Amino acid sequence: MDYSSFIDINSLSEEARKELESFYEYLVFKYKNIKTRKHKSQNHKDLFSSIQIDTKGFKFNREEANER
């Protein structure tokens, strides 16, 4: 898709102009929310990047783990 192309709004009917404007506002709203969500999820990754778990004294028993 060639991004340097433009739409001649004057060639559209009034109804088509309103629909195009509505669609444009929808796209701005949609992708602004996605950008915000990505930014928030990156912050959560930072919170959990260094967890220490104490495994001293842990004994794994495969038979007990497989019991239902």
Short mmCIF file of N, CA and C in Angstrom, two decimals:
data_model
loop_
_atom_site.label_atom_id
_atom_site.label_comp_id
_atom_site.label_asym_id
_atom_site.label_seq_id
_atom_site.Cartn_x
_atom_site.Cartn_y
_atom_site.Cartn_z
N MET A 1 0.85 -1.17 0.00
CA MET A 1 0.00 0.00 0.00
C MET A 1 0.89 1.23 0.00
N ASP A 2 0.57 2.16 -0.85
CA ASP A 2 1.35 3.38 -0.97
C ASP A 2 0.81 4.41 0.01
N TYR A 3 1.59 4.73 1.05
CA TYR A 3 1.13 5.65 2.09
C TYR A 3 1.18 7.10 1.65
N SER A 4 1.80 7.37 0.53
CA SER A 4 1.87 8.75 0.07
C SER A 4 0.63 9.14 -0.72
N SER A 5 -0.29 8.21 -0.91
CA SER A 5 -1.53 8.51 -1.62
C SER A 5 -2.48 9.25 -0.69
N PHE A 6 -3.28 10.12 -1.28
CA PHE A 6 -4.25 10.89 -0.51
C PHE A 6 -5.64 10.67 -1.09
N ILE A 7 -6.65 10.86 -0.26
CA ILE A 7 -8.04 10.76 -0.69
C ILE A 7 -8.53 12.17 -0.96
N ASP A 8 -9.12 12.37 -2.11
CA ASP A 8 -9.70 13.68 -2.43
C ASP A 8 -11.08 13.73 -1.78
N ILE A 9 -11.15 14.36 -0.62
CA ILE A 9 -12.39 14.41 0.17
C ILE A 9 -13.48 15.15 -0.59
N ASN A 10 -13.10 16.11 -1.39
CA ASN A 10 -14.08 16.90 -2.13
C ASN A 10 -14.84 16.07 -3.15
N SER A 11 -14.26 14.95 -3.56
CA SER A 11 -14.95 14.10 -4.54
C SER A 11 -15.97 13.17 -3.89
N LEU A 12 -16.01 13.13 -2.56
CA LEU A 12 -16.93 12.24 -1.85
C LEU A 12 -18.23 12.96 -1.51
N SER A 13 -19.29 12.16 -1.37
CA SER A 13 -20.57 12.73 -0.95
C SER A 13 -20.48 13.05 0.54
N GLU A 14 -21.43 13.82 1.03
CA GLU A 14 -21.45 14.21 2.45
C GLU A 14 -21.54 12.98 3.35
N GLU A 15 -22.35 12.01 2.95
CA GLU A 15 -22.50 10.77 3.73
C GLU A 15 -21.18 10.00 3.78
N ALA A 16 -20.48 9.92 2.65
CA ALA A 16 -19.19 9.22 2.59
C ALA A 16 -18.16 9.95 3.45
N ARG A 17 -18.18 11.27 3.45
CA ARG A 17 -17.25 12.04 4.28
C ARG A 17 -17.47 11.75 5.76
N LYS A 18 -18.73 11.70 6.18
CA LYS A 18 -19.05 11.42 7.59
C LYS A 18 -18.60 10.01 7.97
N GLU A 19 -18.82 9.06 7.05
CA GLU A 19 -18.43 7.68 7.32
C GLU A 19 -16.91 7.57 7.41
N LEU A 20 -16.20 8.26 6.53
CA LEU A 20 -14.74 8.26 6.56
C LEU A 20 -14.22 8.89 7.85
N GLU A 21 -14.82 9.97 8.27
CA GLU A 21 -14.42 10.62 9.51
C GLU A 21 -14.67 9.71 10.72
N SER A 22 -15.81 9.04 10.70
CA SER A 22 -16.14 8.12 11.79
C SER A 22 -15.14 6.96 11.84
N PHE A 23 -14.80 6.43 10.68
CA PHE A 23 -13.85 5.32 10.61
C PHE A 23 -12.46 5.77 11.08
N TYR A 24 -12.06 6.96 10.70
CA TYR A 24 -10.77 7.51 11.13
C TYR A 24 -10.73 7.65 12.66
N GLU A 25 -11.79 8.16 13.25
CA GLU A 25 -11.85 8.31 14.71
C GLU A 25 -11.79 6.95 15.40
N TYR A 26 -12.45 5.95 14.80
CA TYR A 26 -12.41 4.60 15.34
C TYR A 26 -10.97 4.06 15.33
N LEU A 27 -10.26 4.24 14.22
CA LEU A 27 -8.89 3.74 14.13
C LEU A 27 -7.98 4.42 15.14
N VAL A 28 -8.12 5.73 15.29
CA VAL A 28 -7.31 6.45 16.26
C VAL A 28 -7.60 5.92 17.67
N PHE A 29 -8.86 5.73 18.00
CA PHE A 29 -9.25 5.21 19.31
C PHE A 29 -8.70 3.80 19.53
N LYS A 30 -8.85 2.95 18.53
CA LYS A 30 -8.42 1.55 18.64
C LYS A 30 -6.91 1.43 18.86
N TYR A 31 -6.14 2.10 18.05
CA TYR A 31 -4.70 1.95 18.13
C TYR A 31 -4.09 2.75 19.27
N LYS A 32 -4.76 3.75 19.75
CA LYS A 32 -4.29 4.45 20.95
C LYS A 32 -4.43 3.52 22.15
N ASN A 33 -5.53 2.74 22.20
CA ASN A 33 -5.73 1.78 23.30
C ASN A 33 -4.71 0.66 23.25
N ILE A 34 -4.37 0.17 22.07
CA ILE A 34 -3.39 -0.91 21.94
C ILE A 34 -2.03 -0.41 22.40
N LYS A 35 -1.67 0.79 22.02
CA LYS A 35 -0.38 1.36 22.43
C LYS A 35 -0.33 1.50 23.95
N THR A 36 -1.44 1.92 24.56
CA THR A 36 -1.50 2.07 26.01
C THR A 36 -1.39 0.71 26.69
N ARG A 37 -2.07 -0.31 26.16
CA ARG A 37 -2.00 -1.65 26.75
C ARG A 37 -0.59 -2.22 26.68
N LYS A 38 0.10 -2.02 25.56
CA LYS A 38 1.47 -2.52 25.44
C LYS A 38 2.36 -1.85 26.47
N HIS A 39 2.18 -0.57 26.66
CA HIS A 39 3.00 0.15 27.63
C HIS A 39 2.73 -0.36 29.05
N LYS A 40 1.48 -0.61 29.39
CA LYS A 40 1.14 -1.12 30.72
C LYS A 40 1.70 -2.52 30.92
N SER A 41 1.61 -3.40 29.90
CA SER A 41 2.08 -4.76 30.06
C SER A 41 3.60 -4.80 30.21
N GLN A 42 4.31 -3.87 29.62
CA GLN A 42 5.75 -3.81 29.80
C GLN A 42 6.10 -3.45 31.23
N ASN A 43 5.30 -2.60 31.86
CA ASN A 43 5.54 -2.25 33.26
C ASN A 43 5.38 -3.45 34.16
N HIS A 44 4.41 -4.31 33.89
CA HIS A 44 4.20 -5.51 34.70
C HIS A 44 5.36 -6.48 34.54
N LYS A 45 5.94 -6.56 33.37
CA LYS A 45 7.10 -7.43 33.18
C LYS A 45 8.26 -6.99 34.05
N ASP A 46 8.41 -5.68 34.18
CA ASP A 46 9.50 -5.16 35.02
C ASP A 46 9.31 -5.56 36.48
N LEU A 47 8.08 -5.62 36.93
CA LEU A 47 7.81 -5.96 38.32
C LEU A 47 8.20 -7.40 38.64
N PHE A 48 8.07 -8.29 37.68
CA PHE A 48 8.30 -9.72 37.93
C PHE A 48 9.57 -10.23 37.27
N SER A 49 10.49 -9.38 36.98
CA SER A 49 11.70 -9.83 36.27
C SER A 49 12.72 -10.47 37.21
N SER A 50 12.62 -10.26 38.51
CA SER A 50 13.62 -10.82 39.41
C SER A 50 12.96 -11.39 40.66
N ILE A 51 12.43 -12.58 40.53
CA ILE A 51 11.80 -13.26 41.65
C ILE A 51 12.76 -14.33 42.17
N GLN A 52 12.93 -14.36 43.46
CA GLN A 52 13.77 -15.39 44.07
C GLN A 52 12.88 -16.40 44.77
N ILE A 53 13.14 -17.65 44.54
CA ILE A 53 12.35 -18.73 45.15
C ILE A 53 13.29 -19.58 45.99
N ASP A 54 12.91 -19.79 47.23
CA ASP A 54 13.71 -20.62 48.13
C ASP A 54 13.35 -22.08 47.88
N THR A 55 14.31 -22.85 47.39
CA THR A 55 14.07 -24.26 47.10
C THR A 55 14.85 -25.18 48.03
N LYS A 56 15.38 -24.63 49.10
CA LYS A 56 16.12 -25.46 50.06
C LYS A 56 15.14 -26.43 50.73
N GLY A 57 15.53 -27.66 50.78
CA GLY A 57 14.70 -28.67 51.43
C GLY A 57 13.58 -29.20 50.53
N PHE A 58 13.52 -28.77 49.27
CA PHE A 58 12.48 -29.26 48.37
C PHE A 58 12.88 -30.62 47.84
N LYS A 59 11.95 -31.57 47.96
CA LYS A 59 12.19 -32.91 47.44
C LYS A 59 11.06 -33.24 46.48
N PHE A 60 11.44 -33.64 45.29
CA PHE A 60 10.45 -33.95 44.27
C PHE A 60 10.17 -35.45 44.27
N ASN A 61 8.89 -35.80 44.39
CA ASN A 61 8.47 -37.19 44.33
C ASN A 61 7.54 -37.32 43.14
N ARG A 62 8.01 -37.94 42.06
CA ARG A 62 7.25 -38.04 40.83
C ARG A 62 5.92 -38.76 41.04
N GLU A 63 5.89 -39.79 41.84
CA GLU A 63 4.64 -40.54 42.05
C GLU A 63 3.59 -39.69 42.74
N GLU A 64 3.99 -38.90 43.74
CA GLU A 64 3.05 -38.02 44.41
C GLU A 64 2.57 -36.91 43.47
N ALA A 65 3.46 -36.43 42.63
CA ALA A 65 3.09 -35.37 41.68
C ALA A 65 2.10 -35.88 40.63
N ASN A 66 2.18 -37.16 40.29
CA ASN A 66 1.29 -37.71 39.27
C ASN A 66 -0.04 -38.23 39.83
N GLU A 67 -0.17 -38.29 41.15
CA GLU A 67 -1.43 -38.73 41.74
C GLU A 67 -2.52 -37.71 41.45
N ARG A 68 -3.71 -38.21 41.29
CA ARG A 68 -4.83 -37.30 41.01
C ARG A 68 -5.87 -37.43 42.06
#
